[in-house]
Amino acid sequence: MQQLNVFQRTPIWCFPKFDVPLAAPLRWAMRIPGGMALQRLASQAFVEATFPIAAQYFTVFPLAKRMESAGRAYLRRQVHDPVIREQLTPRYAVGCKRPGFHNTYLSTFNRDNVHLVVDPIERITPTGVVTADGTAHEVDVLILATGFKVMDSDNIPTFAVTGTGGQTLSQFWDEHRLQAYEGVSIPGFPNMFSVFGPYGYVGSSYFALVEAQTHHIVRCLTSARGRGATRVEISEAANARYFAEMMSKRHRQVFWQDSCKSANSYYFDKHGDVPLRPTTTVEAFWRSRRFDLDDYRFSA
């Protein structure tokens, strides 16, 4: 068998993926009146507990610490060599970066033809990879999995947006950091609404995000129609107030604990911010239906 080298800069928390044959029972349950709602409620509750509550309220509810214990126990069961096991053990808390779910990934390192390389890659050569210790690893195929750049103003939005005065959205975020009122509206960009704006996503279901932000947008459009307005823009004061609120709450998130400093997480943007909304899905839903419409300026 050919040698397989796995080059790892920072390990990830890995948990077993439970493949339970529930398709038939779920199909049957969803035929019962209210069955679909109950199924979604159960699914949402699980997702809510595993990320929004565990990560956004890390200092309040220490659920992530219990998940870390479970992750360490799974690693001990899966990897036999204590040295490799130590190299695969993350030095940061669960939630600092996205975890992995797989039933056989960790056990792969028990194979004789799989080698874990933890030294940083210095350069790529015509015949292989040279690591920082000077070792040249010959390779036939090199698969790159270098991570993501998700939270940078250079990448979002993926198309050019120009606001009043000729300022682009990427320029605004680059100068003022990523921010958006309720994750939907940005001052200086009238009639523009975002579903996945900064500090809008709590980290749970994208379906819940779309529903909450859509309620927010529809409220704005309905109010504009009732007022005979053709221009809708969030005020700078309202946006500043919301951004200040997000900053005041982020201390309880897992990202701002000392354990996340070594995570090399793509959640952090180039300003050092993590533009995830530090709250629960329930609160985001409630606020999408209760925010003050006077925070917006409506004009013809």
XYZ file of N, CA and C in Angstrom, residues 62-275:
642
model
N -21.705 25.840 30.626
C -20.458 25.169 30.219
C -20.691 23.861 29.456
N -21.609 23.888 28.486
C -21.888 22.673 27.721
C -20.693 22.263 26.866
N -19.935 23.247 26.374
C -18.792 22.939 25.519
C -17.739 22.133 26.267
N -17.622 22.337 27.569
C -16.643 21.576 28.348
C -17.038 20.102 28.415
N -18.332 19.829 28.489
C -18.790 18.435 28.472
C -18.550 17.817 27.095
N -18.746 18.600 26.052
C -18.493 18.108 24.706
C -17.004 17.838 24.505
N -16.156 18.657 25.125
C -14.717 18.430 25.027
C -14.342 17.106 25.679
N -14.947 16.797 26.827
C -14.677 15.516 27.492
C -15.102 14.351 26.605
N -16.250 14.507 25.940
C -16.721 13.460 25.030
C -15.784 13.302 23.837
N -15.264 14.433 23.318
C -14.334 14.379 22.196
C -13.033 13.705 22.567
N -12.519 13.966 23.765
C -11.289 13.321 24.213
C -11.494 11.817 24.401
N -12.647 11.442 24.941
C -12.931 10.022 25.137
C -13.024 9.296 23.795
N -13.641 9.929 22.809
C -13.749 9.335 21.472
C -12.372 9.186 20.836
N -11.505 10.174 21.041
C -10.146 10.111 20.512
C -9.366 8.965 21.148
N -9.543 8.770 22.442
C -8.847 7.661 23.120
C -9.302 6.310 22.594
N -10.570 6.188 22.285
C -11.081 4.910 21.775
C -10.614 4.638 20.350
N -10.433 5.705 19.572
C -10.170 5.531 18.154
C -8.686 5.421 17.812
N -7.806 6.132 18.512
C -6.383 6.174 18.166
C -5.572 5.421 19.219
N -4.830 4.401 18.782
C -4.109 3.521 19.716
C -2.790 4.110 20.182
N -2.045 4.735 19.294
C -0.723 5.260 19.631
C -0.871 6.534 20.463
N -0.318 6.557 21.687
C -0.490 7.743 22.545
C 0.202 8.988 21.992
N 1.295 8.803 21.245
C 1.991 9.965 20.682
C 1.143 10.613 19.586
N 0.611 9.787 18.685
C -0.253 10.315 17.625
C -1.527 10.893 18.221
N -2.044 10.229 19.241
C -3.257 10.730 19.895
C -3.027 12.124 20.472
N -1.856 12.328 21.074
C -1.522 13.630 21.629
C -1.422 14.677 20.526
N -0.848 14.302 19.379
C -0.717 15.237 18.260
C -2.068 15.582 17.650
N -3.039 14.696 17.766
C -4.371 14.922 17.219
C -5.300 15.623 18.201
N -4.817 15.873 19.411
C -5.655 16.501 20.434
C -5.621 18.019 20.298
N -6.752 18.676 20.034
C -6.785 20.146 19.925
C -6.397 20.806 21.240
N -5.807 21.973 21.134
C -5.416 22.746 22.323
C -6.383 23.903 22.556
N -7.538 23.826 21.953
C -8.537 24.887 22.096
C -9.883 24.249 22.440
N -10.805 25.055 22.914
C -12.099 24.544 23.348
C -12.978 24.186 22.155
N -13.928 23.292 22.387
C -14.909 22.954 21.366
C -15.734 24.200 21.046
N -15.853 24.519 19.770
C -16.606 25.694 19.345
C -15.735 26.810 18.812
N -14.418 26.785 19.115
C -13.531 27.828 18.587
C -13.477 27.763 17.066
N -13.569 26.576 16.520
C -13.644 26.388 15.081
C -14.582 25.214 14.820
N -14.971 25.047 13.591
C -15.990 24.060 13.253
C -15.485 22.637 13.511
N -16.232 21.816 14.256
C -15.794 20.435 14.513
C -16.086 19.527 13.323
N -15.512 18.337 13.363
C -15.765 17.351 12.322
C -16.572 16.184 12.872
N -17.344 15.550 11.999
C -18.147 14.393 12.390
C -17.840 13.252 11.430
N -17.216 12.195 11.953
C -16.853 11.071 11.100
C -16.618 9.844 11.975
N -17.000 8.687 11.467
C -16.866 7.457 12.242
C -15.542 6.734 12.028
N -14.799 7.073 10.971
C -13.569 6.327 10.676
C -12.339 7.207 10.479
N -12.487 8.525 10.487
C -11.331 9.391 10.215
C -10.211 9.178 11.223
N -10.508 9.264 12.509
C -9.466 9.143 13.521
C -8.815 7.764 13.507
N -9.585 6.729 13.328
C -9.029 5.368 13.319
C -8.112 5.135 12.128
N -8.188 5.975 11.107
C -7.300 5.854 9.946
C -5.835 5.959 10.358
N -5.558 6.709 11.420
C -4.180 6.902 11.851
C -3.600 5.674 12.539
N -4.379 4.623 12.706
C -3.859 3.352 13.211
C -3.216 2.528 12.101
N -3.439 2.880 10.850
C -2.902 2.123 9.723
C -1.404 2.366 9.546
N -0.697 1.326 9.109
C 0.754 1.416 8.940
C 1.151 2.370 7.820
N 0.284 2.551 6.823
C 0.642 3.389 5.682
C 0.137 4.824 5.797
N -0.365 5.222 6.973
C -0.825 6.585 7.206
C 0.116 7.256 8.198
N 0.644 8.410 7.801
C 1.628 9.113 8.625
C 1.152 10.540 8.864
N 1.135 10.959 10.128
C 0.720 12.307 10.509
C 1.941 13.215 10.569
N 1.909 14.316 9.830
C 3.005 15.282 9.815
C 2.501 16.575 10.450
N 3.094 16.960 11.567
C 2.626 18.149 12.292
C 3.536 19.360 12.094
N 4.681 19.181 11.424
C 5.559 20.317 11.136
C 4.944 21.178 10.042
N 5.060 22.493 10.142
C 4.493 23.384 9.111
C 5.124 23.136 7.748
N 4.348 23.336 6.700
C 4.859 23.217 5.336
C 5.633 24.486 4.995
N 6.870 24.314 4.550
C 7.701 25.456 4.181
C 7.541 25.811 2.711
N 7.504 24.787 1.857
C 7.353 25.058 0.425
C 6.939 23.778 -0.300
N 6.393 23.985 -1.481
C 6.029 22.889 -2.378
C 7.099 22.806 -3.469
N 7.591 21.618 -3.735
C 8.614 21.412 -4.759
C 8.014 20.620 -5.917
N 8.742 20.500 -7.041
C 8.229 19.709 -8.174
C 7.967 18.250 -7.836
N 8.618 17.760 -6.762
C 8.466 16.333 -6.432
C 7.741 16.080 -5.116
N 7.448 17.121 -4.366
C 6.792 16.865 -3.095
C 6.633 18.089 -2.214
N 6.726 17.875 -0.902
C 6.504 18.912 0.105
C 7.693 18.934 1.049
N 8.192 20.135 1.342
C 9.280 20.298 2.304
C 8.707 20.975 3.547
N 8.870 20.346 4.696
C 8.366 20.901 5.950
C 9.450 21.729 6.627
N 9.062 22.444 7.682
C 9.960 23.391 8.340
C 11.186 22.723 8.944
N 11.113 21.438 9.232
C 12.272 20.737 9.796
C 13.265 20.312 8.721
N 12.984 20.658 7.453
C 13.885 20.330 6.364
C 13.612 19.016 5.672
N 12.628 18.278 6.155
C 12.313 16.979 5.561
C 11.573 17.167 4.240
N 12.015 16.438 3.216
C 11.350 16.457 1.910
C 10.465 15.225 1.790
N 9.202 15.442 1.628
C 8.236 14.343 1.502
C 7.855 14.214 0.031
N 8.234 13.121 -0.587
C 7.873 12.915 -1.981
C 6.392 12.540 -2.070
N 5.704 13.102 -3.067
C 4.271 12.845 -3.214
C 3.937 12.595 -4.675
N 2.923 11.775 -4.892
C 2.383 11.562 -6.229
C 1.194 12.475 -6.470
N 0.392 12.659 -5.421
C -0.801 13.502 -5.502
C -0.848 14.375 -4.250
N -1.087 15.667 -4.420
C -1.199 16.604 -3.303
C -2.610 17.175 -3.279
N -3.335 16.909 -2.203
C -4.698 17.420 -2.033
C -4.655 18.579 -1.047
N -5.103 19.743 -1.490
C -5.039 20.944 -0.663
C -6.370 21.168 0.050
N -6.311 21.288 1.372
C -7.479 21.636 2.174
C -7.023 22.716 3.143
N -6.891 23.919 2.617
C -6.224 24.989 3.354
C -7.149 25.823 4.227
N -8.437 25.531 4.219
C -9.354 26.291 5.061
C -10.169 27.306 4.285
N -10.702 28.299 4.990
C -11.658 29.224 4.397
C -11.299 30.664 4.747
N -11.791 31.584 3.941
C -11.791 33.012 4.259
C -13.232 33.469 4.088
N -14.003 33.302 5.135
C -15.446 33.537 5.065
C -15.803 34.943 5.545
N -15.199 35.370 6.616
C -15.613 36.587 7.298
C -14.782 37.808 6.918
N -14.366 37.917 5.668
C -13.567 39.058 5.246
C -14.360 39.948 4.301
N -14.159 41.257 4.429
C -14.888 42.206 3.584
C -14.493 42.071 2.122
N -13.329 41.454 1.860
C -12.909 41.249 0.478
C -13.732 40.172 -0.219
N -14.359 39.294 0.581
C -15.094 38.165 0.021
C -16.594 38.344 0.051
N -17.103 39.182 0.943
C -18.545 39.392 1.022
C -18.836 40.879 0.861
N -19.829 41.214 0.027
C -20.576 40.287 -0.821
C -19.737 39.845 -2.020
N -20.215 38.850 -2.729
C -19.462 38.318 -3.863
C -19.689 39.128 -5.134
N -20.429 40.232 -5.017
C -20.665 41.111 -6.159
C -20.524 42.557 -5.671
N -20.269 43.463 -6.593
C -20.040 44.864 -6.227
C -21.338 45.532 -5.791
N -21.297 46.228 -4.664
C -22.438 46.994 -4.163
C -21.959 48.410 -3.873
N -22.594 49.402 -4.510
C -22.210 50.803 -4.329
C -23.353 51.568 -3.677
N -23.040 52.271 -2.591
C -24.053 53.010 -1.861
C -24.015 54.488 -2.193
N -24.655 55.274 -1.352
C -24.684 56.716 -1.561
C -23.278 57.297 -1.437
N -22.969 58.286 -2.266
C -21.649 58.894 -2.239
C -20.589 58.095 -2.956
N -20.978 56.983 -3.581
C -20.025 56.188 -4.343
C -19.221 55.196 -3.522
N -19.502 55.110 -2.223
C -18.762 54.158 -1.397
C -19.261 52.744 -1.640
N -18.340 51.795 -1.774
C -18.734 50.401 -1.955
C -18.914 49.749 -0.589
N -19.671 48.659 -0.583
C -19.927 47.958 0.673
C -18.642 47.359 1.239
N -17.791 46.843 0.370
C -16.531 46.283 0.854
C -15.666 47.373 1.489
N -15.701 48.594 0.927
C -14.953 49.708 1.520
C -15.520 50.074 2.887
N -16.856 50.110 2.983
C -17.495 50.454 4.256
C -17.087 49.465 5.339
N -17.163 48.174 5.030
C -16.812 47.156 6.017
C -15.323 47.153 6.316
N -14.510 47.474 5.335
C -13.068 47.504 5.554
C -12.691 48.638 6.492
N -13.394 49.776 6.379
C -13.076 50.941 7.200
C -13.764 50.918 8.556
N -14.967 50.339 8.603
C -15.765 50.404 9.832
C -15.972 49.046 10.514
N -15.315 47.998 9.995
C -15.482 46.622 10.486
C -16.845 46.089 10.023
N -16.958 44.789 10.016
C -18.202 44.153 9.587
C -19.311 44.501 10.569
N -20.397 45.048 10.056
C -21.537 45.390 10.893
C -22.778 45.564 10.027
N -23.910 45.277 10.608
C -25.203 45.444 9.945
C -26.286 45.405 11.011
N -27.242 46.299 10.899
C -28.347 46.364 11.862
C -29.165 45.083 11.798
N -29.216 44.354 12.917
C -29.913 43.075 13.012
C -29.424 42.086 11.939
N -28.228 42.349 11.388
C -27.701 41.484 10.343
C -28.364 41.686 8.997
N -29.162 42.762 8.851
C -29.973 42.960 7.640
C -29.572 44.209 6.863
N -29.431 45.361 7.531
C -29.299 46.641 6.838
C -28.034 47.375 7.239
N -27.464 48.115 6.283
C -26.237 48.873 6.501
C -26.507 50.337 6.158
N -26.139 51.294 7.014
C -26.378 52.702 6.713
C -25.571 53.142 5.489
N -26.211 53.947 4.641
C -25.557 54.389 3.418
C -25.854 53.504 2.229
N -26.640 52.434 2.456
C -26.992 51.510 1.374
C -28.512 51.286 1.382
N -29.258 52.318 0.941
C -30.724 52.233 0.987
C -31.263 51.149 0.065
N -32.410 50.617 0.470
C -33.124 49.592 -0.310
C -32.290 48.330 -0.521
N -31.307 48.116 0.335
C -30.525 46.885 0.280
C -30.717 46.120 1.582
N -31.126 44.876 1.467
C -31.347 44.029 2.631
C -30.540 42.746 2.469
N -29.968 42.292 3.556
C -29.141 41.084 3.535
C -29.744 40.023 4.446
N -29.699 38.790 3.999
C -30.145 37.674 4.833
C -28.996 37.167 5.698
N -27.798 37.152 5.147
C -26.649 36.607 5.861
C -25.634 37.713 6.142
N -26.116 38.811 6.722
C -25.235 39.916 7.043
C -24.512 39.705 8.357
N -23.507 40.553 8.648
C -22.768 40.449 9.905
C -23.684 40.567 11.118
N -23.449 39.719 12.100
C -24.198 39.696 13.351
C -25.688 39.431 13.135
N -25.980 38.608 12.129
C -27.350 38.158 11.930
C -27.504 36.677 12.229
N -26.456 35.902 11.924
C -26.510 34.446 12.065
C -26.052 34.027 13.457
N -26.870 33.230 14.142
C -26.530 32.776 15.489
C -25.753 31.466 15.470
N -25.712 30.796 14.334
C -24.957 29.551 14.243
C -25.809 28.308 14.216
N -27.130 28.461 14.167
C -27.992 27.269 14.133
C -28.411 26.989 12.696
N -29.671 26.670 12.486
C -30.158 26.306 11.162
C -30.209 27.513 10.226
N -29.780 27.306 8.983
C -29.903 28.368 7.984
C -31.380 28.618 7.644
N -32.212 27.608 7.788
C -33.643 27.795 7.549
C -34.205 28.802 8.547
N -33.789 28.667 9.811
C -34.245 29.609 10.836
C -33.730 31.010 10.537
N -32.496 31.117 10.049
C -31.930 32.412 9.693
C -32.736 33.068 8.575
N -33.012 32.310 7.518
C -33.753 32.851 6.376
C -35.141 33.322 6.817
N -35.813 32.534 7.641
C -37.157 32.901 8.088
C -37.134 34.174 8.929
N -36.192 34.269 9.865
C -36.130 35.441 10.741
C -35.806 36.705 9.938
N -34.790 36.631 9.077
C -34.404 37.811 8.320
C -35.471 38.210 7.302
N -36.158 37.235 6.747
C -37.240 37.544 5.811
C -38.369 38.281 6.510
N -38.702 37.889 7.743
C -39.725 38.608 8.512
C -39.298 40.072 8.711
N -38.013 40.266 9.002
C -37.495 41.623 9.190
C -37.674 42.438 7.897
N -37.264 41.873 6.784
C -37.327 42.570 5.495
C -38.772 42.872 5.102
N -39.654 41.895 5.282
C -41.061 42.087 4.914
C -41.694 43.189 5.754
N -41.345 43.269 7.031
C -41.869 44.349 7.870
C -41.457 45.708 7.313
N -40.192 45.810 6.870
C -39.714 47.074 6.287
C -40.471 47.417 5.017
N -40.630 46.445 4.133
C -41.289 46.696 2.853
C -42.772 47.007 3.048
N -43.402 46.324 3.976
C -44.821 46.580 4.248
C -45.016 47.994 4.797
N -44.120 48.397 5.700
C -44.209 49.745 6.260
C -43.951 50.798 5.178
N -42.978 50.518 4.294
C -42.686 51.457 3.209
C -43.892 51.632 2.299
N -44.546 50.535 1.975
C -45.740 50.621 1.121
C -46.825 51.428 1.805
N -47.030 51.198 3.106
C -48.057 51.941 3.834
C -47.764 53.426 3.921
N -46.492 53.794 3.897
C -46.111 55.203 3.993
C -45.945 55.845 2.624
N -46.069 55.058 1.572
C -45.851 55.572 0.226
C -44.388 55.869 -0.040
N -43.480 55.170 0.654
C -42.047 55.421 0.527
C -41.434 54.510 -0.531
N -40.433 55.023 -1.202
C -39.691 54.224 -2.186
C -38.231 54.046 -1.777
N -37.863 54.665 -0.671
C -36.479 54.560 -0.179
C -36.511 54.188 1.301
N -35.786 53.116 1.636
C -35.723 52.632 3.017
C -34.258 52.519 3.404
N -33.878 53.175 4.507
C -32.470 53.135 4.926
C -32.390 53.135 6.446
N -31.559 52.269 6.980
C -31.371 52.228 8.429
C -30.574 53.455 8.856
N -30.917 54.023 9.980
C -30.205 55.207 10.453
C -28.849 54.815 11.032
N -27.908 55.747 10.971
C -26.579 55.480 11.507
C -26.641 55.265 13.018
N -27.533 55.991 13.686
C -27.648 55.859 15.143
C -28.133 54.467 15.534
N -29.146 53.952 14.815
C -29.671 52.626 15.121
C -28.629 51.550 14.849
N -27.909 51.702 13.751
C -26.871 50.722 13.427
C -25.758 50.744 14.470
N -25.357 51.936 14.882
C -24.301 52.058 15.893
C -24.750 51.460 17.217
N -26.010 51.665 17.572
C -26.540 51.107 18.817
C -26.517 49.580 18.785
N -26.928 49.008 17.649
C -26.942 47.549 17.524
C -25.521 46.984 17.560
N -24.583 47.632 16.862
C -23.201 47.159 16.844
C -22.594 47.213 18.244
N -22.893 48.284 18.995
C -22.398 48.406 20.366
C -22.969 47.299 21.243
N -24.226 46.937 21.002
C -24.843 45.851 21.762
C -24.141 44.527 21.476
N -23.818 44.271 20.209
C -23.124 43.036 19.854
C -21.751 42.975 20.534
N -21.052 44.109 20.572
C -19.738 44.146 21.209
C -19.842 43.915 22.713
N -20.914 44.424 23.316
C -21.063 44.297 24.774
C -21.413 42.884 25.204
N -21.916 42.066 24.282
C -22.332 40.700 24.626
C -21.326 39.627 24.236
N -20.334 40.008 23.451
C -19.477 38.954 22.897
C -18.516 38.347 23.923
N -18.339 38.973 25.083
C -17.416 38.438 26.078
C -17.819 37.057 26.566
N -19.109 36.714 26.428
C -19.560 35.409 26.910
C -19.411 34.316 25.854
N -19.056 34.676 24.623
C -18.870 33.696 23.570
C -17.570 32.915 23.779
N -17.534 31.711 23.278
C -16.342 30.875 23.411
C -15.151 31.481 22.673
N -15.411 32.242 21.607
C -14.335 32.773 20.772
C -13.410 33.719 21.522
N -13.897 34.356 22.577
C -13.119 35.365 23.267
C -12.450 34.832 24.523
N -12.467 33.520 24.701
C -11.743 32.911 25.813
C -10.302 32.626 25.361
N -9.413 32.494 26.324
C -7.995 32.303 26.006
C -7.758 31.064 25.155
N -8.601 30.050 25.301
C -8.371 28.784 24.606
C -8.505 28.903 23.090
N -9.138 29.978 22.601
C -9.343 30.119 21.156
C -8.187 30.813 20.452
N -7.219 31.318 21.196
C -6.126 32.075 20.584
C -5.301 31.221 19.628
N -5.208 29.917 19.902
C -4.379 29.039 19.066
C -5.188 28.225 18.065
N -6.471 28.565 17.897
C -7.350 27.729 17.069
C -7.153 27.959 15.574
N -6.624 29.134 15.183
C -6.497 29.471 13.758
C -7.848 29.316 13.066
N -8.872 29.931 13.658
C -10.253 29.730 13.222
C -10.660 30.728 12.142
N -11.391 30.236 11.144
C -11.883 31.134 10.094
C -13.064 31.971 10.568
N -13.550 31.732 11.777
C -14.603 32.595 12.301
C -14.100 34.027 12.482
N -12.797 34.204 12.701
C -12.232 35.533 12.928
C -11.929 36.209 11.590
N -12.308 37.497 11.472
C -11.969 38.235 10.260
C -10.653 38.973 10.467
N -10.246 39.761 9.488
C -8.943 40.417 9.570
C -8.893 41.513 10.625
N -10.057 41.940 11.108
C -10.096 42.915 12.192
C -10.055 42.248 13.565
N -10.091 40.911 13.571
C -10.115 40.192 14.831
C -11.497 40.001 15.404
N -12.531 40.309 14.616
C -13.913 40.153 15.062
C -14.473 38.799 14.625
N -15.496 38.358 15.345
C -16.269 37.175 14.961
C -17.705 37.643 14.768
N -18.123 37.958 13.542
C -19.440 38.569 13.308
C -20.605 37.587 13.367
